[in-house]
Amino acid sequence: MSARENIFGKVRAAVAANAATQKDRAKAVAQRMARPPLGVLPARAQLPLPERVELFCARALTLAASVERLKKFDDVPKAVSAYLRDRNLPASVRMGADPRLAALPWGKSRALTLRRGASDGDDETGVSFAAAGIAETGTVALWSGQDNPTTINFLTEHHIVVVDARDIDAALEEVLARVRKAFGKGKMPRSVNFISGPSRSGDVEQKLVLGAHGPRALHLLVVGDVR
C-alpha cells in the first residue's frame, strides 16, 4: 500500500466512524437539552431559607448595597418614601408595569409621584422587583420586559429593588433554572441582569468610584418573615 492509499484509508475509516456515531451524538444532545443539568452547587449556600436570607443580606452589605428587611409587602411604599426623604431626594420614582408593584398601596404615600415605563435617563430613583436573589453572592437577578424595564437598572442614580425573601436561591445555577421554568424551552428574555451592589469602577488610579456606569446606590427591600 502506498503512502497515499494509507492516508486516504485512514480518512475513509474516520468518516465512516463519524457517520456511525452521529445518531448517538444527536440523541445525547437532545437528552441534555430536555433535562439540563443543574451543575455543581456550592455547599456554603445550601442552607434553610432563614439562614439563606441572612447570608444574602450579609453578602449584599459587603458589596456596598444597603439592605432593609420588611415583614410585609404593604410596607414597601412607606420604606421607599423614607429612603427618598432620608437622602433628600425628589419624591418621585420610576417603575415598570410589574403587577406585584402595582398592587402595593402607593396611595398612602400621597407626596410620592409614580412615573411608569422605561426610564429616559432623567430619573433620580427607580424601583424594580427582583426575579430572584442569590445568597452565595448577595446578587439580585432581573430579567428584561415591560414589568421591570432594564433601563431602570442602569439609568437611575438610586436603584431600589424589592426582593421576595422566598425567591432567594442558594446559587446562580438555581436562578438559571428559574429562567428556564418561567419562560419555557427555547424561550429566553432579551436580557437577564445580575446586579451585585451599586455600579463601581477603580480604573482611574485604582480609586473606587461609585456610579461610574450605572446607579451609585443600590437599596434592597427584602420582604417576608421567614423565621
Coordinates of N, CA, C and O in Angstrom, one line a residue, residues 28 32 38 43 68 79 90 94 102 105 107 134 146 152 162 168 177 183 186 218-219 225-226:
A28 N -27.7 12.2 22.4 CA -27.2 12.8 23.7 C -27.5 14.3 23.8 O -27.8 14.7 24.9
R32 N -29.7 16.1 26.8 CA -29.2 17.2 27.6 C -30.1 18.4 27.5 O -30.3 19.1 28.5
L38 N -28.2 20.7 36.5 CA -28.2 21.9 37.4 C -26.8 22.4 37.6 O -26.5 23.6 37.8
A43 N -21.6 24.4 48.7 CA -22.2 23.9 49.9 C -22.5 25.0 50.9 O -23.5 25.0 51.6
E68 N -32.7 46.6 53.7 CA -33.8 46.8 54.7 C -34.7 45.6 54.7 O -35.2 45.2 53.6
A79 N -41.4 52.5 53.0 CA -40.0 52.3 53.0 C -39.3 53.1 51.9 O -38.3 53.7 52.1
P90 N -35.8 63.8 45.4 CA -37.1 64.2 45.0 C -38.1 63.0 45.2 O -37.8 61.8 45.1
R94 N -39.4 56.0 39.4 CA -39.7 55.4 38.1 C -39.9 53.9 38.3 O -39.1 53.2 39.0
A102 N -47.6 47.2 41.3 CA -48.8 47.9 41.0 C -49.8 47.7 42.1 O -50.7 48.5 42.4
P105 N -49.9 49.6 48.1 CA -50.7 50.8 48.5 C -49.9 52.0 48.4 O -49.6 52.7 49.4
G107 N -50.9 54.8 47.3 CA -51.7 55.9 47.5 C -51.6 56.5 49.0 O -51.9 57.6 49.2
I134 N -29.5 35.8 44.9 CA -28.5 34.7 45.0 C -27.8 34.9 46.4 O -27.1 35.8 46.6
Q146 N -41.5 44.7 30.0 CA -42.3 45.8 30.5 C -42.5 45.9 32.0 O -42.6 47.0 32.6
I152 N -34.2 51.0 33.9 CA -34.2 51.4 35.3 C -33.0 50.8 36.1 O -32.5 51.4 37.0
V162 N -37.0 45.5 45.2 CA -37.8 44.7 46.1 C -37.5 43.2 45.9 O -37.5 42.8 44.7
I168 N -35.2 33.9 47.2 CA -33.7 33.9 47.4 C -33.2 32.5 47.3 O -33.5 31.6 48.1
A177 N -32.2 28.0 36.4 CA -33.3 27.1 36.3 C -34.6 27.8 36.4 O -35.6 27.4 35.8
F183 N -39.9 30.9 31.4 CA -40.1 31.2 30.0 C -40.4 29.9 29.1 O -40.9 30.1 28.1
G186 N -36.7 26.8 24.8 CA -36.5 27.6 23.6 C -36.8 29.0 23.7 O -36.8 29.7 22.7
L218 N -27.5 51.2 45.6 CA -28.5 50.0 45.4 C -29.1 49.8 46.8 O -28.3 49.5 47.7
H219 N -30.4 49.9 46.9 CA -31.1 49.6 48.2 C -32.0 48.4 48.0 O -32.9 48.4 47.1
D225 N -41.3 37.5 56.4 CA -40.9 36.9 57.6 C -40.7 35.4 57.4 O -41.7 34.7 57.4
V226 N -39.5 35.0 57.3 CA -39.2 33.6 57.0 C -38.6 32.8 58.2 O -38.1 31.7 58.1

